[in-house]
mmCIF file of the C-alpha atoms, coordinates in Angstrom:
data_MODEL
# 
_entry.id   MODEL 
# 
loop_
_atom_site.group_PDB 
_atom_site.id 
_atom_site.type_symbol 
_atom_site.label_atom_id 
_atom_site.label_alt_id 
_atom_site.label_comp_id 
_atom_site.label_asym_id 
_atom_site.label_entity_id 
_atom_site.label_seq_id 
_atom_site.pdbx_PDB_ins_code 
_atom_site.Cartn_x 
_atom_site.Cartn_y 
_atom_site.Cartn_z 
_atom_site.occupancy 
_atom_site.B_iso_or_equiv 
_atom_site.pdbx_formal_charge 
_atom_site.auth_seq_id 
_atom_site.auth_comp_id 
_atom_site.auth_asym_id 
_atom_site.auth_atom_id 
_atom_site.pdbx_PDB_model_num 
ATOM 1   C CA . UNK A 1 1   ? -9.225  29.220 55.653 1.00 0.00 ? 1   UNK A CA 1 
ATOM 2   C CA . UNK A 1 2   ? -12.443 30.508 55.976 1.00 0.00 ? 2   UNK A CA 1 
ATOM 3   C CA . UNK A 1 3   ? -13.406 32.747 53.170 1.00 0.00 ? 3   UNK A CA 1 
ATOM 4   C CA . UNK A 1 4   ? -15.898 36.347 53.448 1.00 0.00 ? 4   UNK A CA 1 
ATOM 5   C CA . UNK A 1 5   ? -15.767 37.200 50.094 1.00 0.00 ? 5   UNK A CA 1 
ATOM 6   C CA . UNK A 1 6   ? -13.668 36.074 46.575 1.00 0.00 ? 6   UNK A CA 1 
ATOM 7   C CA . UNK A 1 7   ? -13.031 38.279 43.996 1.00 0.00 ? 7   UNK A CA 1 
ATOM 8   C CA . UNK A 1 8   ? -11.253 36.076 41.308 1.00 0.00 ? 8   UNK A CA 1 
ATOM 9   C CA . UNK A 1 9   ? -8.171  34.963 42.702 1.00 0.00 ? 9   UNK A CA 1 
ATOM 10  C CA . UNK A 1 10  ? -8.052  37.214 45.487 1.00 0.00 ? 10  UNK A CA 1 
ATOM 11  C CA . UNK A 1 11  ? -9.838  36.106 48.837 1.00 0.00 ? 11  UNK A CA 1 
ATOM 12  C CA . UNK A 1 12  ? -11.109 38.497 51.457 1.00 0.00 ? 12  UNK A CA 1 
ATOM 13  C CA . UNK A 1 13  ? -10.825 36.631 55.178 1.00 0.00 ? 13  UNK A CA 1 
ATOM 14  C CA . UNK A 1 14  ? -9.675  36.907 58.635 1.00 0.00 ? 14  UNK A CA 1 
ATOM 15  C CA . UNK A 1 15  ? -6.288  35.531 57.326 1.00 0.00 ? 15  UNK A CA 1 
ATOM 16  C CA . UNK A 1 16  ? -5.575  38.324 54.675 1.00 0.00 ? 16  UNK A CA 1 
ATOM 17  C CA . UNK A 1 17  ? -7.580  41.239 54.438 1.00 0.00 ? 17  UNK A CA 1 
ATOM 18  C CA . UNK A 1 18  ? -11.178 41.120 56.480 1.00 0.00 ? 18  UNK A CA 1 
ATOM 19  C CA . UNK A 1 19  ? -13.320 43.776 55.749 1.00 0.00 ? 19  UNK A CA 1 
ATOM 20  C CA . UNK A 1 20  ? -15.903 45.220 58.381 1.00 0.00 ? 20  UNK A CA 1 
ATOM 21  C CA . UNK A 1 21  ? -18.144 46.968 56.431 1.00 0.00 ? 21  UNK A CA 1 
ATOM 22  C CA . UNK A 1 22  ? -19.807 46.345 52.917 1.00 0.00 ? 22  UNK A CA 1 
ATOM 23  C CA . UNK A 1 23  ? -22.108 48.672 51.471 1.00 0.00 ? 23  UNK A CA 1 
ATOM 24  C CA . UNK A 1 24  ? -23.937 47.422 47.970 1.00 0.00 ? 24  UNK A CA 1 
ATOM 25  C CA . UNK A 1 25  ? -26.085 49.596 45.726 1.00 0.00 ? 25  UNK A CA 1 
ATOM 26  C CA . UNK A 1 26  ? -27.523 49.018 42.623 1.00 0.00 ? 26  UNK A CA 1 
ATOM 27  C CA . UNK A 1 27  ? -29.614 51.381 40.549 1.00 0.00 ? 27  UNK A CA 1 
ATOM 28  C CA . UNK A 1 28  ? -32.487 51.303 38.572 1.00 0.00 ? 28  UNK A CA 1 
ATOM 29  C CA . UNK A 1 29  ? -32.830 53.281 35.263 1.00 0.00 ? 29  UNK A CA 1 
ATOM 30  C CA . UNK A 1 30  ? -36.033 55.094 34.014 1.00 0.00 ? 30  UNK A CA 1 
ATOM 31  C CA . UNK A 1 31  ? -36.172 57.948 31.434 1.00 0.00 ? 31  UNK A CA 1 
ATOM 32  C CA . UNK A 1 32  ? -38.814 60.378 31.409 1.00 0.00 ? 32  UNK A CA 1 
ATOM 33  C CA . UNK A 1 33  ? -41.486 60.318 28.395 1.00 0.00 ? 33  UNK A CA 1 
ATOM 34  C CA . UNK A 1 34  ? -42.843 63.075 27.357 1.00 0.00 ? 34  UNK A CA 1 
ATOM 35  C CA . UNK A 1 35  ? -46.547 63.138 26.738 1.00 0.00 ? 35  UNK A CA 1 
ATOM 36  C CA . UNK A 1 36  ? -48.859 65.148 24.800 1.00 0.00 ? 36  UNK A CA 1 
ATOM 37  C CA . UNK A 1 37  ? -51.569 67.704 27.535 1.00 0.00 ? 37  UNK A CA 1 
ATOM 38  C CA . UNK A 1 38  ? -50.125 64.937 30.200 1.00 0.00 ? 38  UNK A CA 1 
ATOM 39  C CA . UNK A 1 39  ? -47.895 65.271 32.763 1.00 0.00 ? 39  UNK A CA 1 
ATOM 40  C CA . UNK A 1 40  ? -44.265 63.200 31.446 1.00 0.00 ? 40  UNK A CA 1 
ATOM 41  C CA . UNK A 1 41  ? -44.334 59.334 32.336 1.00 0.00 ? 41  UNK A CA 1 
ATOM 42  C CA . UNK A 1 42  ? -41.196 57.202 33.137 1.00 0.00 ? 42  UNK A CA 1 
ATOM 43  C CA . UNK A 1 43  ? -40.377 54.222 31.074 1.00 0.00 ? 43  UNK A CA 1 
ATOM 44  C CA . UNK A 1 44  ? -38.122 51.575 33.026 1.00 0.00 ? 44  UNK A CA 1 
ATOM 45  C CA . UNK A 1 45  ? -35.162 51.153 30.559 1.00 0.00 ? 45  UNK A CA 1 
ATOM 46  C CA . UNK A 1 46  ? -33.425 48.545 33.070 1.00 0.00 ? 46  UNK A CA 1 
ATOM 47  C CA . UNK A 1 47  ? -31.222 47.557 36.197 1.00 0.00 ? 47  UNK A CA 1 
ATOM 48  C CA . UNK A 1 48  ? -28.229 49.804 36.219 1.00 0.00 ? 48  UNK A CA 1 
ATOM 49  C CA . UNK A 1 49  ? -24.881 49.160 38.054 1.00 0.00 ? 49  UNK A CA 1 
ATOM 50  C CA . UNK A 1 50  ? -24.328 47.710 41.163 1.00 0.00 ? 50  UNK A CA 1 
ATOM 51  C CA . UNK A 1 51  ? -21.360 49.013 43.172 1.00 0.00 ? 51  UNK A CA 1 
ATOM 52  C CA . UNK A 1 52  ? -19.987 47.153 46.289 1.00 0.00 ? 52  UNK A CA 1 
ATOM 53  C CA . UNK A 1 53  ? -17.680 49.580 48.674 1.00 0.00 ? 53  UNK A CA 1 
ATOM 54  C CA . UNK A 1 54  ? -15.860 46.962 50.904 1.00 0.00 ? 54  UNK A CA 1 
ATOM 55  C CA . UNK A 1 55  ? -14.172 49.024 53.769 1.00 0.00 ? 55  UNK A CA 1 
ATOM 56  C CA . UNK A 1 56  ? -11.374 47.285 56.425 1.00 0.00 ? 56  UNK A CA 1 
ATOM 57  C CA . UNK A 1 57  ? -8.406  46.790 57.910 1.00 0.00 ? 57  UNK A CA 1 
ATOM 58  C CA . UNK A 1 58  ? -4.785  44.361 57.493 1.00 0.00 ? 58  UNK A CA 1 
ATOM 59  C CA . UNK A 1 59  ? -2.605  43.348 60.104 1.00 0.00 ? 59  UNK A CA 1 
ATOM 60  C CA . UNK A 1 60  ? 0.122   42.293 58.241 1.00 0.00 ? 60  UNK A CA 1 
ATOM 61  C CA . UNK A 1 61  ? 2.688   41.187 61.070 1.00 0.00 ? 61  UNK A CA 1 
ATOM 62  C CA . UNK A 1 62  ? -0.293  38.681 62.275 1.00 0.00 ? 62  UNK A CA 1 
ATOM 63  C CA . UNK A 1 63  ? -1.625  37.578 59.034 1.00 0.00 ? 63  UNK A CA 1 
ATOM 64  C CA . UNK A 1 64  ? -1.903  37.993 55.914 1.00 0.00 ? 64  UNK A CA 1 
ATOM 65  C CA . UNK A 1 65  ? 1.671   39.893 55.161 1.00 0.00 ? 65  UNK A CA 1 
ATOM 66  C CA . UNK A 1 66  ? 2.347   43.337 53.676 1.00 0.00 ? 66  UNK A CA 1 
ATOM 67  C CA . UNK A 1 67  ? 1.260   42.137 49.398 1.00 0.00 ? 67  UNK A CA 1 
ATOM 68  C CA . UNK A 1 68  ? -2.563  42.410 49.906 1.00 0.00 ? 68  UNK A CA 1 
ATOM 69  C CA . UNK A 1 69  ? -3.356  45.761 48.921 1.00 0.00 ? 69  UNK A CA 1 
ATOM 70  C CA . UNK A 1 70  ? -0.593  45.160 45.847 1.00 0.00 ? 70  UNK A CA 1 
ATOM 71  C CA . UNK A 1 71  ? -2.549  42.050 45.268 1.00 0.00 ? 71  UNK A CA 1 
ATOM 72  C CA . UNK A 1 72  ? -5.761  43.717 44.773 1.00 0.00 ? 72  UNK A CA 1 
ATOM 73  C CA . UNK A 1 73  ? -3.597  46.689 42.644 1.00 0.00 ? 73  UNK A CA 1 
ATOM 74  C CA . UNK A 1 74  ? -2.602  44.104 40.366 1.00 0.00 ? 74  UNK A CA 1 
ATOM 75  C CA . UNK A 1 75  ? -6.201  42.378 39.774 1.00 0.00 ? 75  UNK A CA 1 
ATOM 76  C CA . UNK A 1 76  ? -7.563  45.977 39.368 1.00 0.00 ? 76  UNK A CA 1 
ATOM 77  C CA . UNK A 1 77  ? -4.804  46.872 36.798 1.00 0.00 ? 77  UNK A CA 1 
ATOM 78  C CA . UNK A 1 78  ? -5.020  43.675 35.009 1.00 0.00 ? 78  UNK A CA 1 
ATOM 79  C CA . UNK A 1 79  ? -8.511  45.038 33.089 1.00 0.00 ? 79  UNK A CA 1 
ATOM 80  C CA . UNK A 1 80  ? -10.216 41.741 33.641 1.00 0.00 ? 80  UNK A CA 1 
ATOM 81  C CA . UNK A 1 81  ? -13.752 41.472 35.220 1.00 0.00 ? 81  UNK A CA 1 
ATOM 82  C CA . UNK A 1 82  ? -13.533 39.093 38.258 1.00 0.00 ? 82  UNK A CA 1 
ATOM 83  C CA . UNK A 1 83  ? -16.283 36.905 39.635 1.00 0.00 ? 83  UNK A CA 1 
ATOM 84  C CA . UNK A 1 84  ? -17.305 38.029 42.480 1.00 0.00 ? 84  UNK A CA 1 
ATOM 85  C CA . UNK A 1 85  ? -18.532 35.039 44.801 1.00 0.00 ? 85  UNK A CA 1 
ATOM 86  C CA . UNK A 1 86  ? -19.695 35.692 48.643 1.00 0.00 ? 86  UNK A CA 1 
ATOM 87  C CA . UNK A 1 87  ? -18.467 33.113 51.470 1.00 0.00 ? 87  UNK A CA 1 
ATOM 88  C CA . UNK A 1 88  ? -21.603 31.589 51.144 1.00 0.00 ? 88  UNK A CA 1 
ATOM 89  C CA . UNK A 1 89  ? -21.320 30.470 47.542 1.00 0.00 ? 89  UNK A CA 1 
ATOM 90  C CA . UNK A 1 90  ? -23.918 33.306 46.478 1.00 0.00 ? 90  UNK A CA 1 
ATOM 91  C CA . UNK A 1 91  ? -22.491 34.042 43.122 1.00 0.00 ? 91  UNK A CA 1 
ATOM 92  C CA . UNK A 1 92  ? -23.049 38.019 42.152 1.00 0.00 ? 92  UNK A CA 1 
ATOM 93  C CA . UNK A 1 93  ? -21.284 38.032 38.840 1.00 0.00 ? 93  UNK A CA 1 
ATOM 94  C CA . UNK A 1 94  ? -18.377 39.867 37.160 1.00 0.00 ? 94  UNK A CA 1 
ATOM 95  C CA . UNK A 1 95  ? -17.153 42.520 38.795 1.00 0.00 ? 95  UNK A CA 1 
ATOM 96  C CA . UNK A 1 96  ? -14.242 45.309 38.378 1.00 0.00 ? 96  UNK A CA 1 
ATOM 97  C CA . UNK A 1 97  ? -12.287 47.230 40.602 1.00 0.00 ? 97  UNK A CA 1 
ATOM 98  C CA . UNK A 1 98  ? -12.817 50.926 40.681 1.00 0.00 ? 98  UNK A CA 1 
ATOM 99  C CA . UNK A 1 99  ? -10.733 52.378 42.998 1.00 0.00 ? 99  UNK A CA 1 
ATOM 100 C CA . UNK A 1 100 ? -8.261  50.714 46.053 1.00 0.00 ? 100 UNK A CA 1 
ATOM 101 C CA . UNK A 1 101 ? -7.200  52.998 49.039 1.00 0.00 ? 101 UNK A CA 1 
ATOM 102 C CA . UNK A 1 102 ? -4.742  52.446 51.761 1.00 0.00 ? 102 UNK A CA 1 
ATOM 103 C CA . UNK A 1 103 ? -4.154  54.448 55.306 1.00 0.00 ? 103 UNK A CA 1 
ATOM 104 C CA . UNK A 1 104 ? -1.169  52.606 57.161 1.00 0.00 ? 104 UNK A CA 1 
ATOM 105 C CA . UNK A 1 105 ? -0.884  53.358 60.460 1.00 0.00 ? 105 UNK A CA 1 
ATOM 106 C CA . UNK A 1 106 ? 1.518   52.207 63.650 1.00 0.00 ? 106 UNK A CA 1 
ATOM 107 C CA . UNK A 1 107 ? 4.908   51.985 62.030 1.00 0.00 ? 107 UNK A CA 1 
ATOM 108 C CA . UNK A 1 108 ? 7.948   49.817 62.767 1.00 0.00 ? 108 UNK A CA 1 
ATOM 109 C CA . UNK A 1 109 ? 11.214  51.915 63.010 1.00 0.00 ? 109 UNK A CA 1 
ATOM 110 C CA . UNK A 1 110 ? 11.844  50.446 60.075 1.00 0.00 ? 110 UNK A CA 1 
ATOM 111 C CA . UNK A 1 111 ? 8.581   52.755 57.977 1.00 0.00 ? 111 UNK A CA 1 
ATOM 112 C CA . UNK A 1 112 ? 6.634   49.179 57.638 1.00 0.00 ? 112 UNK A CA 1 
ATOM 113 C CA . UNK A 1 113 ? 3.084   49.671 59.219 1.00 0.00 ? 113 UNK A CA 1 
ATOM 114 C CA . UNK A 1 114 ? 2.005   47.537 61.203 1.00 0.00 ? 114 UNK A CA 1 
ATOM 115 C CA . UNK A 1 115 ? -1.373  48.704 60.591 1.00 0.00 ? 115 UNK A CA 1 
ATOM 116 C CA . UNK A 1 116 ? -3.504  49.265 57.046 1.00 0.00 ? 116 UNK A CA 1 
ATOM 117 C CA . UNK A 1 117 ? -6.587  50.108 56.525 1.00 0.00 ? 117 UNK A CA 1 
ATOM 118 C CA . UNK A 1 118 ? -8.301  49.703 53.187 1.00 0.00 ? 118 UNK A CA 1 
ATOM 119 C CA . UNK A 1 119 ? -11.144 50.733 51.267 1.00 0.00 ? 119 UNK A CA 1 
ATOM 120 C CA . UNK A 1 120 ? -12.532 48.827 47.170 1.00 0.00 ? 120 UNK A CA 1 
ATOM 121 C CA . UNK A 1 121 ? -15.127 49.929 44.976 1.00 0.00 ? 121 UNK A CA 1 
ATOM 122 C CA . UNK A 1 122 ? -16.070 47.406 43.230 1.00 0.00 ? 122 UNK A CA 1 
ATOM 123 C CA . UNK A 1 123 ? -18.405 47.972 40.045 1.00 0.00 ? 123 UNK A CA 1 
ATOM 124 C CA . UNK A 1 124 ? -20.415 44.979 38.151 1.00 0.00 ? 124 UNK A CA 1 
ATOM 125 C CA . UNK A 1 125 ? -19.183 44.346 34.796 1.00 0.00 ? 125 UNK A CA 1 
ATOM 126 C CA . UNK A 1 126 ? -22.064 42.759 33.108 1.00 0.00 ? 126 UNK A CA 1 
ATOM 127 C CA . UNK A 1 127 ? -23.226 40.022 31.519 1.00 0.00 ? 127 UNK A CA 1 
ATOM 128 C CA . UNK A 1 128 ? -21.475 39.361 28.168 1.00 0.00 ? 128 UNK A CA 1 
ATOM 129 C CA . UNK A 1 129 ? -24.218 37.756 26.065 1.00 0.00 ? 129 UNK A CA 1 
ATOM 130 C CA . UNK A 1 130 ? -23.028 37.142 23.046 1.00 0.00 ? 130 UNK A CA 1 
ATOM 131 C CA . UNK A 1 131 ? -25.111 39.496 20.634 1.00 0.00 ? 131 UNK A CA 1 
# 
């Protein structure tokens, strides 16, 4: 299975959930000094968060199955920052979910879609350092 994305135990792929849009931000922090008969300066205090919004869609009658977005419910409710690795082995750290939201579209007449679309926030954790 080829993999786009891992998130701990959960993998993001063609086979389960594929995602067809990432957006990543991070921010950088600077406070404002004040200064005497000068205008303020900024002081760089350090990197801030970096959020990753992964946006896409589940087929679940071709692959994958109907658990995925329950899958990613449980990791999120589990309060445990996940490593967060791309397909490519680039390793971006721990990571948390923020948020997890489903649209499921195209229903069976049974009321299971055939259809879901998803969107994660994902925030980085941090390093622990030991201090």
């Amino acid at each position: 299975m080829l993999v786009m994305m891992g998130l701990g135990p959960f993998r993001f792929g063609l086979n389960t959930a594929a995602y067809q849009t990432l957006t990543r931000q991070t921010e950088y922090r600077w406070e404002s000094q004040e200064r005497i008969g000068r205008h303020p300066a900024m002081q760089f205090i350090g990197e801030g968060h970096t959020t990753i919004d992964l946006d896409g869609t589940i087929l679940p009658l071709f692959r994958g199955g109907l658990s995925q977005i329950d899958r990613m419910r449980t990791i999120a409710g589990s309060g445990t920052p996940q490593f967060l690795v791309s397909g490519r082995g680039k390793i971006f750290g721990q990571f948390v979910i923020m948020s997890v939201s489903e649209t499921q579209t195209v229903f069976l007449p049974n009321g299971v879609a055939r259809k879901l679309e998803f969107a994660v926030q994902l925030m980085s954790y941090g390093p622990d350092r030991g201090f």
